[in-house]
PDB file of C-alpha atoms in Angstrom:
ATOM      1  CA  UNK P  55     249.859 -68.610 -19.324  1.00 62.00           C
ATOM      2  CA  UNK P  56     252.845 -69.250 -17.075  1.00 67.00           C
ATOM      3  CA  UNK P  57     250.653 -69.351 -13.960  1.00 72.00           C
ATOM      4  CA  UNK P  58     248.328 -71.836 -15.675  1.00 66.00           C
ATOM      5  CA  UNK P  59     251.376 -73.982 -16.481  1.00 71.00           C
ATOM      6  CA  UNK P  60     252.459 -73.916 -12.835  1.00 68.00           C
ATOM      7  CA  UNK P  61     248.985 -75.125 -11.858  1.00 67.00           C
ATOM      8  CA  UNK P  62     249.126 -77.952 -14.400  1.00 66.00           C
ATOM      9  CA  UNK P  63     252.534 -79.021 -13.117  1.00 65.00           C
ATOM     10  CA  UNK P  64     251.327 -79.117  -9.500  1.00 70.00           C
ATOM     11  CA  UNK P  65     249.359 -82.405  -9.282  1.00 69.00           C
ATOM     12  CA  UNK P  66     249.647 -82.335  -5.495  1.00 67.00           C
ATOM     13  CA  UNK P  67     247.459 -79.255  -5.732  1.00 71.00           C
ATOM     14  CA  UNK P  68     244.966 -79.864  -8.523  1.00 76.00           C
ATOM     15  CA  UNK P  69     244.645 -83.670  -8.692  1.00 82.00           C
ATOM     16  CA  UNK P  70     244.398 -83.981  -4.918  1.00 84.00           C
ATOM     17  CA  UNK P  71     241.511 -81.522  -4.883  1.00 85.00           C
ATOM     18  CA  UNK P  72     239.695 -83.585  -7.521  1.00 90.00           C
ATOM     19  CA  UNK P  73     240.179 -86.796  -5.555  1.00 91.00           C
ATOM     20  CA  UNK P  74     239.026 -85.213  -2.299  1.00 90.00           C
ATOM     21  CA  UNK P  75     235.887 -83.879  -3.996  1.00 92.00           C
ATOM     22  CA  UNK P  76     234.965 -87.286  -5.439  1.00 93.00           C
ATOM     23  CA  UNK P  77     235.721 -89.296  -2.301  1.00 93.00           C
ATOM     24  CA  UNK P  78     233.936 -86.993   0.109  1.00 91.00           C
ATOM     25  CA  UNK P  79     230.913 -86.625  -2.172  1.00 91.00           C
ATOM     26  CA  UNK P  80     230.591 -90.414  -2.423  1.00 91.00           C
ATOM     27  CA  UNK P  81     231.052 -91.012   1.312  1.00 90.00           C
ATOM     28  CA  UNK P  82     228.605 -88.309   2.306  1.00 87.00           C
ATOM     29  CA  UNK P  83     226.077 -89.181  -0.370  1.00 86.00           C
ATOM     30  CA  UNK P  84     226.080 -92.886   0.489  1.00 86.00           C
ATOM     31  CA  UNK P  85     224.636 -92.064   3.910  1.00 83.00           C
ATOM     32  CA  UNK P  86     221.343 -91.435   2.122  1.00 82.00           C
ATOM     33  CA  UNK P  87     221.410 -94.279  -0.394  1.00 78.00           C
ATOM     34  CA  UNK P  88     218.302 -95.788   1.197  1.00 74.00           C
ATOM     35  CA  UNK P  89     216.388 -92.803  -0.169  1.00 74.00           C
ATOM     36  CA  UNK P  90     218.001 -92.762  -3.595  1.00 68.00           C
ATOM     37  CA  UNK P  91     215.708 -93.281  -6.603  1.00 67.00           C
ATOM     38  CA  UNK P  92     212.560 -93.903  -4.573  1.00 69.00           C
ATOM     39  CA  UNK P  93     209.466 -92.180  -5.973  1.00 66.00           C
ATOM     40  CA  UNK P  94     209.010 -88.944  -4.075  1.00 59.00           C
ATOM     41  CA  UNK P  95     205.377 -89.858  -3.443  1.00 53.00           C
ATOM     42  CA  UNK P  96     206.369 -92.898  -1.362  1.00 58.00           C
ATOM     43  CA  UNK P  97     209.657 -91.726   0.127  1.00 70.00           C
ATOM     44  CA  UNK P  98     209.664 -90.656   3.766  1.00 82.00           C
ATOM     45  CA  UNK P  99     212.417 -88.938   5.707  1.00 88.00           C
ATOM     46  CA  UNK P 100     212.695 -88.704   9.457  1.00 90.00           C
ATOM     47  CA  UNK P 101     213.592 -85.474  11.201  1.00 93.00           C
ATOM     48  CA  UNK P 102     217.025 -86.873  12.079  1.00 91.00           C
ATOM     49  CA  UNK P 103     217.682 -87.835   8.459  1.00 89.00           C
ATOM     50  CA  UNK P 104     216.677 -84.392   7.187  1.00 91.00           C
ATOM     51  CA  UNK P 105     218.861 -82.714   9.806  1.00 93.00           C
ATOM     52  CA  UNK P 106     221.692 -85.052   8.811  1.00 91.00           C
ATOM     53  CA  UNK P 107     221.290 -84.058   5.173  1.00 90.00           C
ATOM     54  CA  UNK P 108     221.576 -80.391   6.117  1.00 94.00           C
ATOM     55  CA  UNK P 109     224.655 -81.255   8.171  1.00 94.00           C
ATOM     56  CA  UNK P 110     226.188 -83.139   5.256  1.00 91.00           C
ATOM     57  CA  UNK P 111     225.862 -80.109   3.006  1.00 92.00           C
ATOM     58  CA  UNK P 112     227.374 -77.932   5.716  1.00 96.00           C
ATOM     59  CA  UNK P 113     230.338 -80.299   6.147  1.00 93.00           C
ATOM     60  CA  UNK P 114     230.802 -80.457   2.391  1.00 91.00           C
ATOM     61  CA  UNK P 115     231.170 -76.692   2.157  1.00 94.00           C
ATOM     62  CA  UNK P 116     233.636 -76.620   5.030  1.00 95.00           C
ATOM     63  CA  UNK P 117     235.724 -79.661   4.039  1.00 92.00           C
ATOM     64  CA  UNK P 118     236.075 -78.795   0.358  1.00 93.00           C
ATOM     65  CA  UNK P 119     236.643 -75.145   1.266  1.00 94.00           C
ATOM     66  CA  UNK P 120     239.374 -76.023   3.770  1.00 94.00           C
ATOM     67  CA  UNK P 121     241.106 -78.303   1.268  1.00 91.00           C
ATOM     68  CA  UNK P 122     240.999 -75.532  -1.335  1.00 92.00           C
ATOM     69  CA  UNK P 123     242.465 -72.803   0.835  1.00 94.00           C
ATOM     70  CA  UNK P 124     245.093 -75.040   2.454  1.00 91.00           C
ATOM     71  CA  UNK P 125     246.343 -76.271  -0.929  1.00 89.00           C
ATOM     72  CA  UNK P 126     246.301 -72.961  -2.766  1.00 90.00           C
ATOM     73  CA  UNK P 127     248.476 -71.107  -0.229  1.00 92.00           C
ATOM     74  CA  UNK P 128     251.782 -73.035  -0.750  1.00 90.00           C
ATOM     75  CA  UNK P 129     251.408 -72.858  -4.540  1.00 88.00           C
ATOM     76  CA  UNK P 130     250.619 -69.149  -4.390  1.00 91.00           C
ATOM     77  CA  UNK P 131     253.643 -68.519  -2.179  1.00 92.00           C
ATOM     78  CA  UNK P 132     255.925 -69.969  -4.857  1.00 88.00           C
ATOM     79  CA  UNK P 133     254.268 -67.818  -7.510  1.00 89.00           C
ATOM     80  CA  UNK P 134     254.485 -64.738  -5.266  1.00 92.00           C
ATOM     81  CA  UNK P 135     258.202 -65.178  -4.572  1.00 91.00           C
ATOM     82  CA  UNK P 136     258.984 -65.563  -8.277  1.00 89.00           C
ATOM     83  CA  UNK P 137     256.887 -62.474  -8.984  1.00 91.00           C
ATOM     84  CA  UNK P 138     259.019 -60.365  -6.627  1.00 92.00           C
ATOM     85  CA  UNK P 139     262.119 -61.210  -8.635  1.00 88.00           C
ATOM     86  CA  UNK P 140     260.394 -60.540 -11.964  1.00 88.00           C
ATOM     87  CA  UNK P 141     259.034 -57.226 -10.731  1.00 89.00           C
ATOM     88  CA  UNK P 142     262.479 -56.128  -9.570  1.00 86.00           C
ATOM     89  CA  UNK P 143     263.755 -56.654 -13.094  1.00 86.00           C
ATOM     90  CA  UNK P 144     260.779 -54.825 -14.598  1.00 83.00           C
ATOM     91  CA  UNK P 145     259.344 -57.900 -16.301  1.00 85.00           C
ATOM     92  CA  UNK P 146     255.983 -58.301 -14.534  1.00 84.00           C
ATOM     93  CA  UNK P 147     253.390 -55.971 -12.995  1.00 88.00           C
ATOM     94  CA  UNK P 148     251.293 -56.769  -9.945  1.00 90.00           C
ATOM     95  CA  UNK P 149     248.033 -56.256 -11.832  1.00 92.00           C
ATOM     96  CA  UNK P 150     249.006 -58.799 -14.449  1.00 90.00           C
ATOM     97  CA  UNK P 151     249.795 -61.433 -11.836  1.00 90.00           C
ATOM     98  CA  UNK P 152     246.559 -60.782  -9.965  1.00 92.00           C
ATOM     99  CA  UNK P 153     244.545 -61.295 -13.158  1.00 91.00           C
ATOM    100  CA  UNK P 154     246.558 -64.370 -14.120  1.00 89.00           C
ATOM    101  CA  UNK P 155     245.918 -66.020 -10.737  1.00 91.00           C
ATOM    102  CA  UNK P 156     242.225 -65.187 -11.024  1.00 91.00           C
ATOM    103  CA  UNK P 157     241.867 -66.790 -14.447  1.00 90.00           C
ATOM    104  CA  UNK P 158     244.097 -69.807 -13.733  1.00 88.00           C
ATOM    105  CA  UNK P 159     241.982 -70.816 -10.727  1.00 90.00           C
ATOM    106  CA  UNK P 160     238.581 -70.712 -12.459  1.00 92.00           C
ATOM    107  CA  UNK P 161     238.794 -74.079 -14.320  1.00 90.00           C
ATOM    108  CA  UNK P 162     239.729 -75.905 -11.118  1.00 90.00           C
ATOM    109  CA  UNK P 163     236.897 -74.292  -9.167  1.00 93.00           C
ATOM    110  CA  UNK P 164     234.443 -75.391 -11.861  1.00 94.00           C
ATOM    111  CA  UNK P 165     235.818 -78.944 -12.084  1.00 93.00           C
ATOM    112  CA  UNK P 166     235.887 -79.505  -8.317  1.00 94.00           C
ATOM    113  CA  UNK P 167     232.331 -78.190  -8.008  1.00 94.00           C
ATOM    114  CA  UNK P 168     231.057 -80.373 -10.855  1.00 94.00           C
ATOM    115  CA  UNK P 169     232.773 -83.466  -9.470  1.00 94.00           C
ATOM    116  CA  UNK P 170     231.399 -83.039  -5.971  1.00 93.00           C
ATOM    117  CA  UNK P 171     227.892 -82.010  -6.983  1.00 90.00           C
ATOM    118  CA  UNK P 172     227.592 -84.708  -9.654  1.00 89.00           C
ATOM    119  CA  UNK P 173     228.663 -87.545  -7.369  1.00 90.00           C
ATOM    120  CA  UNK P 174     226.575 -86.229  -4.462  1.00 88.00           C
ATOM    121  CA  UNK P 175     223.474 -85.901  -6.642  1.00 84.00           C
ATOM    122  CA  UNK P 176     223.945 -89.442  -7.971  1.00 83.00           C
ATOM    123  CA  UNK P 177     224.451 -91.143  -4.607  1.00 84.00           C
ATOM    124  CA  UNK P 178     221.538 -89.334  -2.944  1.00 80.00           C
ATOM    125  CA  UNK P 179     219.189 -89.856  -5.891  1.00 71.00           C
ATOM    126  CA  UNK P 180     218.566 -86.137  -6.255  1.00 66.00           C
ATOM    127  CA  UNK P 181     218.475 -86.319 -10.034  1.00 54.00           C
ATOM    128  CA  UNK P 182     214.695 -86.259  -9.685  1.00 56.00           C
ATOM    129  CA  UNK P 183     215.305 -82.600  -8.762  1.00 58.00           C
ATOM    130  CA  UNK P 184     217.687 -81.906 -11.640  1.00 62.00           C
ATOM    131  CA  UNK P 185     216.380 -78.356 -11.904  1.00 64.00           C
ATOM    132  CA  UNK P 186     218.025 -77.715  -8.521  1.00 79.00           C
ATOM    133  CA  UNK P 187     221.467 -78.912  -9.615  1.00 84.00           C
ATOM    134  CA  UNK P 188     222.342 -75.379 -10.697  1.00 85.00           C
ATOM    135  CA  UNK P 189     221.662 -74.127  -7.164  1.00 87.00           C
ATOM    136  CA  UNK P 190     223.940 -76.745  -5.613  1.00 87.00           C
ATOM    137  CA  UNK P 191     226.675 -76.156  -8.187  1.00 92.00           C
ATOM    138  CA  UNK P 192     226.426 -72.360  -8.157  1.00 94.00           C
ATOM    139  CA  UNK P 193     226.664 -71.808  -4.422  1.00 95.00           C
ATOM    140  CA  UNK P 194     229.223 -74.584  -4.034  1.00 94.00           C
ATOM    141  CA  UNK P 195     231.431 -72.951  -6.679  1.00 96.00           C
ATOM    142  CA  UNK P 196     231.091 -69.522  -5.042  1.00 97.00           C
ATOM    143  CA  UNK P 197     232.046 -71.023  -1.698  1.00 97.00           C
ATOM    144  CA  UNK P 198     235.165 -72.690  -3.142  1.00 96.00           C
ATOM    145  CA  UNK P 199     236.092 -69.494  -4.974  1.00 97.00           C
ATOM    146  CA  UNK P 200     236.007 -67.469  -1.754  1.00 97.00           C
ATOM    147  CA  UNK P 201     238.278 -69.938   0.032  1.00 97.00           C
ATOM    148  CA  UNK P 202     240.691 -70.158  -2.914  1.00 95.00           C
ATOM    149  CA  UNK P 203     240.941 -66.462  -3.711  1.00 97.00           C
ATOM    150  CA  UNK P 204     241.153 -65.334  -0.100  1.00 97.00           C
ATOM    151  CA  UNK P 205     243.892 -67.929   0.388  1.00 96.00           C
ATOM    152  CA  UNK P 206     245.813 -66.265  -2.431  1.00 95.00           C
ATOM    153  CA  UNK P 207     245.260 -62.868  -0.828  1.00 97.00           C
ATOM    154  CA  UNK P 208     246.372 -64.052   2.621  1.00 97.00           C
ATOM    155  CA  UNK P 209     249.766 -65.330   1.481  1.00 95.00           C
ATOM    156  CA  UNK P 210     250.368 -62.117  -0.489  1.00 95.00           C
ATOM    157  CA  UNK P 211     249.428 -60.066   2.551  1.00 96.00           C
ATOM    158  CA  UNK P 212     251.841 -61.724   5.021  1.00 95.00           C
ATOM    159  CA  UNK P 213     255.382 -63.011   4.810  1.00 92.00           C
ATOM    160  CA  UNK P 214     255.198 -66.711   5.673  1.00 92.00           C
ATOM    161  CA  UNK P 215     252.999 -69.798   5.684  1.00 94.00           C
ATOM    162  CA  UNK P 216     252.392 -69.962   9.475  1.00 94.00           C
ATOM    163  CA  UNK P 217     251.027 -66.412   9.537  1.00 95.00           C
ATOM    164  CA  UNK P 218     248.880 -67.098   6.491  1.00 96.00           C
ATOM    165  CA  UNK P 219     247.698 -70.234   8.273  1.00 95.00           C
ATOM    166  CA  UNK P 220     246.475 -68.114  11.168  1.00 96.00           C
ATOM    167  CA  UNK P 221     244.401 -66.015   8.776  1.00 96.00           C
ATOM    168  CA  UNK P 222     243.074 -69.174   7.161  1.00 96.00           C
ATOM    169  CA  UNK P 223     242.057 -70.465  10.567  1.00 96.00           C
ATOM    170  CA  UNK P 224     240.170 -67.252  11.312  1.00 96.00           C
ATOM    171  CA  UNK P 225     238.192 -67.500   8.069  1.00 96.00           C
ATOM    172  CA  UNK P 226     237.465 -71.200   8.535  1.00 96.00           C
ATOM    173  CA  UNK P 227     236.450 -70.749  12.159  1.00 96.00           C
ATOM    174  CA  UNK P 228     234.113 -67.902  11.300  1.00 96.00           C
ATOM    175  CA  UNK P 229     232.408 -69.990   8.615  1.00 97.00           C
ATOM    176  CA  UNK P 230     232.137 -73.056  10.835  1.00 96.00           C
ATOM    177  CA  UNK P 231     230.515 -71.221  13.717  1.00 95.00           C
ATOM    178  CA  UNK P 232     228.413 -68.671  11.828  1.00 96.00           C
ATOM    179  CA  UNK P 233     227.107 -70.601   8.804  1.00 96.00           C
ATOM    180  CA  UNK P 234     223.915 -71.366  10.706  1.00 95.00           C
ATOM    181  CA  UNK P 235     224.088 -75.119  11.230  1.00 96.00           C
ATOM    182  CA  UNK P 236     226.107 -75.651  14.425  1.00 95.00           C
ATOM    183  CA  UNK P 237     224.324 -72.682  15.979  1.00 94.00           C
ATOM    184  CA  UNK P 238     221.061 -71.974  14.198  1.00 95.00           C
ATOM    185  CA  UNK P 239     220.276 -68.351  13.224  1.00 95.00           C
ATOM    186  CA  UNK P 240     217.383 -67.954  15.645  1.00 94.00           C
ATOM    187  CA  UNK P 241     219.726 -68.652  18.570  1.00 95.00           C
ATOM    188  CA  UNK P 242     222.271 -65.915  17.831  1.00 93.00           C
ATOM    189  CA  UNK P 243     222.055 -62.932  20.123  1.00 89.00           C
ATOM    190  CA  UNK P 244     223.861 -59.662  20.749  1.00 87.00           C
ATOM    191  CA  UNK P 245     227.373 -59.528  19.335  1.00 86.00           C
ATOM    192  CA  UNK P 246     227.001 -63.035  17.882  1.00 87.00           C
ATOM    193  CA  UNK P 247     224.697 -61.638  15.226  1.00 91.00           C
ATOM    194  CA  UNK P 248     227.579 -59.520  13.931  1.00 93.00           C
ATOM    195  CA  UNK P 249     229.572 -62.646  13.107  1.00 93.00           C
ATOM    196  CA  UNK P 250     226.566 -64.217  11.434  1.00 94.00           C
ATOM    197  CA  UNK P 251     225.940 -61.142   9.294  1.00 93.00           C
ATOM    198  CA  UNK P 252     229.577 -60.986   8.143  1.00 94.00           C
ATOM    199  CA  UNK P 253     230.475 -64.666   7.659  1.00 96.00           C
ATOM    200  CA  UNK P 254     230.546 -65.565   3.943  1.00 97.00           C
ATOM    201  CA  UNK P 255     229.702 -69.158   4.895  1.00 97.00           C
ATOM    202  CA  UNK P 256     226.310 -67.960   6.129  1.00 96.00           C
ATOM    203  CA  UNK P 257     225.330 -66.664   2.701  1.00 97.00           C
ATOM    204  CA  UNK P 258     226.731 -69.673   0.833  1.00 97.00           C
ATOM    205  CA  UNK P 259     224.938 -72.125   3.120  1.00 97.00           C
ATOM    206  CA  UNK P 260     221.656 -70.210   3.116  1.00 97.00           C
ATOM    207  CA  UNK P 261     221.616 -69.958  -0.664  1.00 96.00           C
ATOM    208  CA  UNK P 262     222.486 -73.613  -1.096  1.00 94.00           C
ATOM    209  CA  UNK P 263     219.991 -75.097   1.371  1.00 94.00           C
ATOM    210  CA  UNK P 264     217.042 -72.840   0.644  1.00 93.00           C
ATOM    211  CA  UNK P 265     217.311 -73.181  -3.142  1.00 91.00           C
ATOM    212  CA  UNK P 266     218.284 -76.845  -3.312  1.00 88.00           C
ATOM    213  CA  UNK P 267     215.131 -77.984  -1.533  1.00 87.00           C
ATOM    214  CA  UNK P 268     212.756 -75.347  -2.863  1.00 85.00           C
ATOM    215  CA  UNK P 269     209.697 -77.156  -4.225  1.00 81.00           C
ATOM    216  CA  UNK P 270     210.917 -80.520  -2.894  1.00 79.00           C
ATOM    217  CA  UNK P 271     207.839 -82.705  -2.325  1.00 78.00           C
ATOM    218  CA  UNK P 272     209.546 -85.420  -0.275  1.00 81.00           C
ATOM    219  CA  UNK P 273     207.832 -85.836   3.070  1.00 87.00           C
ATOM    220  CA  UNK P 274     209.518 -85.538   6.455  1.00 92.00           C
ATOM    221  CA  UNK P 275     207.749 -87.459   9.215  1.00 93.00           C
ATOM    222  CA  UNK P 276     207.664 -85.503  12.442  1.00 95.00           C
ATOM    223  CA  UNK P 277     208.739 -87.251  15.615  1.00 92.00           C
ATOM    224  CA  UNK P 278     205.810 -87.599  17.984  1.00 91.00           C
ATOM    225  CA  UNK P 279     205.467 -84.527  20.225  1.00 91.00           C
ATOM    226  CA  UNK P 280     208.623 -82.930  18.828  1.00 94.00           C
ATOM    227  CA  UNK P 281     208.994 -79.211  18.144  1.00 95.00           C
ATOM    228  CA  UNK P 282     208.459 -79.891  14.425  1.00 96.00           C
ATOM    229  CA  UNK P 283     205.334 -81.863  15.319  1.00 95.00           C
ATOM    230  CA  UNK P 284     203.840 -78.801  16.974  1.00 95.00           C
ATOM    231  CA  UNK P 285     205.197 -76.508  14.242  1.00 96.00           C
ATOM    232  CA  UNK P 286     202.958 -78.454  11.822  1.00 95.00           C
ATOM    233  CA  UNK P 287     199.983 -78.040  14.202  1.00 94.00           C
ATOM    234  CA  UNK P 288     199.567 -81.785  14.548  1.00 93.00           C
ATOM    235  CA  UNK P 289     197.315 -83.002  17.346  1.00 89.00           C
ATOM    236  CA  UNK P 290     197.381 -86.785  16.978  1.00 84.00           C
ATOM    237  CA  UNK P 291     194.136 -87.077  15.048  1.00 86.00           C
ATOM    238  CA  UNK P 292     195.844 -87.255  11.637  1.00 86.00           C
ATOM    239  CA  UNK P 293     197.064 -90.517  10.075  1.00 84.00           C
ATOM    240  CA  UNK P 294     200.560 -89.108   9.669  1.00 89.00           C
ATOM    241  CA  UNK P 295     202.183 -85.919  10.879  1.00 93.00           C
ATOM    242  CA  UNK P 296     204.539 -84.960   8.065  1.00 94.00           C
ATOM    243  CA  UNK P 297     205.786 -81.857   6.308  1.00 94.00           C
ATOM    244  CA  UNK P 298     207.863 -80.998   3.265  1.00 92.00           C
ATOM    245  CA  UNK P 299     211.515 -80.012   3.055  1.00 91.00           C
ATOM    246  CA  UNK P 300     210.654 -76.295   2.617  1.00 93.00           C
ATOM    247  CA  UNK P 301     208.565 -76.493   5.786  1.00 95.00           C
ATOM    248  CA  UNK P 302     211.371 -78.205   7.654  1.00 96.00           C
ATOM    249  CA  UNK P 303     213.864 -75.563   6.497  1.00 96.00           C
ATOM    250  CA  UNK P 304     211.503 -72.862   7.731  1.00 96.00           C
ATOM    251  CA  UNK P 305     211.267 -74.650  11.087  1.00 97.00           C
ATOM    252  CA  UNK P 306     214.917 -75.653  11.453  1.00 97.00           C
ATOM    253  CA  UNK P 307     216.382 -72.245  10.610  1.00 97.00           C
ATOM    254  CA  UNK P 308     213.688 -70.235  12.362  1.00 96.00           C
ATOM    255  CA  UNK P 309     212.429 -68.653   9.145  1.00 95.00           C
ATOM    256  CA  UNK P 310     215.766 -66.912   8.535  1.00 96.00           C
ATOM    257  CA  UNK P 311     216.818 -68.967   5.473  1.00 96.00           C
ATOM    258  CA  UNK P 312     214.500 -68.217   2.571  1.00 94.00           C
ATOM    259  CA  UNK P 313     214.625 -68.358  -1.205  1.00 94.00           C
ATOM    260  CA  UNK P 314     213.765 -64.667  -1.466  1.00 95.00           C
ATOM    261  CA  UNK P 315     217.212 -63.974  -0.005  1.00 96.00           C
ATOM    262  CA  UNK P 316     218.920 -65.583  -3.014  1.00 95.00           C
ATOM    263  CA  UNK P 317     219.796 -62.289  -4.706  1.00 96.00           C
ATOM    264  CA  UNK P 318     221.317 -60.955  -1.497  1.00 97.00           C
ATOM    265  CA  UNK P 319     223.254 -64.204  -0.932  1.00 97.00           C
ATOM    266  CA  UNK P 320     224.781 -64.091  -4.405  1.00 97.00           C
ATOM    267  CA  UNK P 321     225.526 -60.374  -4.132  1.00 97.00           C
ATOM    268  CA  UNK P 322     227.324 -60.715  -0.788  1.00 97.00           C
ATOM    269  CA  UNK P 323     229.395 -63.667  -2.018  1.00 98.00           C
ATOM    270  CA  UNK P 324     230.407 -61.769  -5.151  1.00 97.00           C
ATOM    271  CA  UNK P 325     231.315 -58.762  -2.992  1.00 98.00           C
ATOM    272  CA  UNK P 326     233.586 -60.999  -0.916  1.00 98.00           C
ATOM    273  CA  UNK P 327     235.264 -62.231  -4.092  1.00 97.00           C
ATOM    274  CA  UNK P 328     235.858 -58.674  -5.304  1.00 97.00           C
ATOM    275  CA  UNK P 329     237.203 -57.663  -1.890  1.00 97.00           C
ATOM    276  CA  UNK P 330     239.605 -60.608  -1.935  1.00 97.00           C
ATOM    277  CA  UNK P 331     240.940 -59.643  -5.352  1.00 96.00           C
ATOM    278  CA  UNK P 332     241.390 -56.006  -4.298  1.00 96.00           C
ATOM    279  CA  UNK P 333     243.233 -57.120  -1.158  1.00 97.00           C
ATOM    280  CA  UNK P 334     245.562 -59.299  -3.227  1.00 96.00           C
ATOM    281  CA  UNK P 335     246.162 -56.469  -5.722  1.00 96.00           C
ATOM    282  CA  UNK P 336     247.099 -54.084  -2.906  1.00 96.00           C
ATOM    283  CA  UNK P 337     249.322 -56.657  -1.190  1.00 96.00           C
ATOM    284  CA  UNK P 338     251.232 -57.403  -4.387  1.00 94.00           C
ATOM    285  CA  UNK P 339     251.641 -53.707  -5.111  1.00 93.00           C
ATOM    286  CA  UNK P 340     252.911 -52.550  -1.728  1.00 94.00           C
ATOM    287  CA  UNK P 341     254.570 -55.557  -0.061  1.00 92.00           C
ATOM    288  CA  UNK P 342     257.756 -57.382  -0.858  1.00 91.00           C
ATOM    289  CA  UNK P 343     258.794 -60.239   1.414  1.00 88.00           C
ATOM    290  CA  UNK P 344     261.751 -61.555  -0.604  1.00 74.00           C
ATOM    291  CA  UNK P 345     265.141 -59.906  -0.892  1.00 59.00           C
ATOM    292  CA  UNK P 346     265.687 -59.079  -4.508  1.00 45.00           C
TER     293      UNK P 346
END
């Protein structure tokens, strides 16, 4: 209850996250307003627009994730330092604090996810695929949870904000490079595959993209003589060379991002969340960075 009160009395933490979610969702969604609310039977996307939509979702995961982890660390440091004093006087156990921080964060993860996904769906006109809203919300919430909870663990693991910032940077960098957008999965080789297999951003992004556009009937017009053009086996005799979003996902990600991986994606993300909580529990139990 006390941790929840600290969250409520930290508007720089919670309100700022809400504002960032709304603003970024609106800005990113407005890029595709020209497609919003058109009948799917008449709407046409270009390859560049479809790639841009994938990139927008990738940036959304990174930007909202970075804002979550960067804002949770200073608040958690204050809570951690107070905990050390309470533990020294026998008033609070590390397990209780770990559980309190877990529960206090959940409402904010849900609200931020709903705000971003709702605004993004509205500005892109994706309400015609309302059955896919759960996929966008679910994987977006898991992504935010990983950033938030690992941020809590980092500041409990080390003594100061700069060192925690270095750990944050490592997590962010791994997700940026190995999510599968900047470098697509089919182009990883050798040791690079290790990073791709271990980056939580890979599983969040795969689950989001593959499930969000599953069954999407909007057509993507292939650029003449492009790789996608030949992927569709077009030869110039057809009136229009176009494919669907699932086909473009299969092409763009080299067949590596599929809906039948959804169970694995969710399982890996949940495993990362559990690992983050265990790491925080151990750090609170064995470390003390404040003189009491």
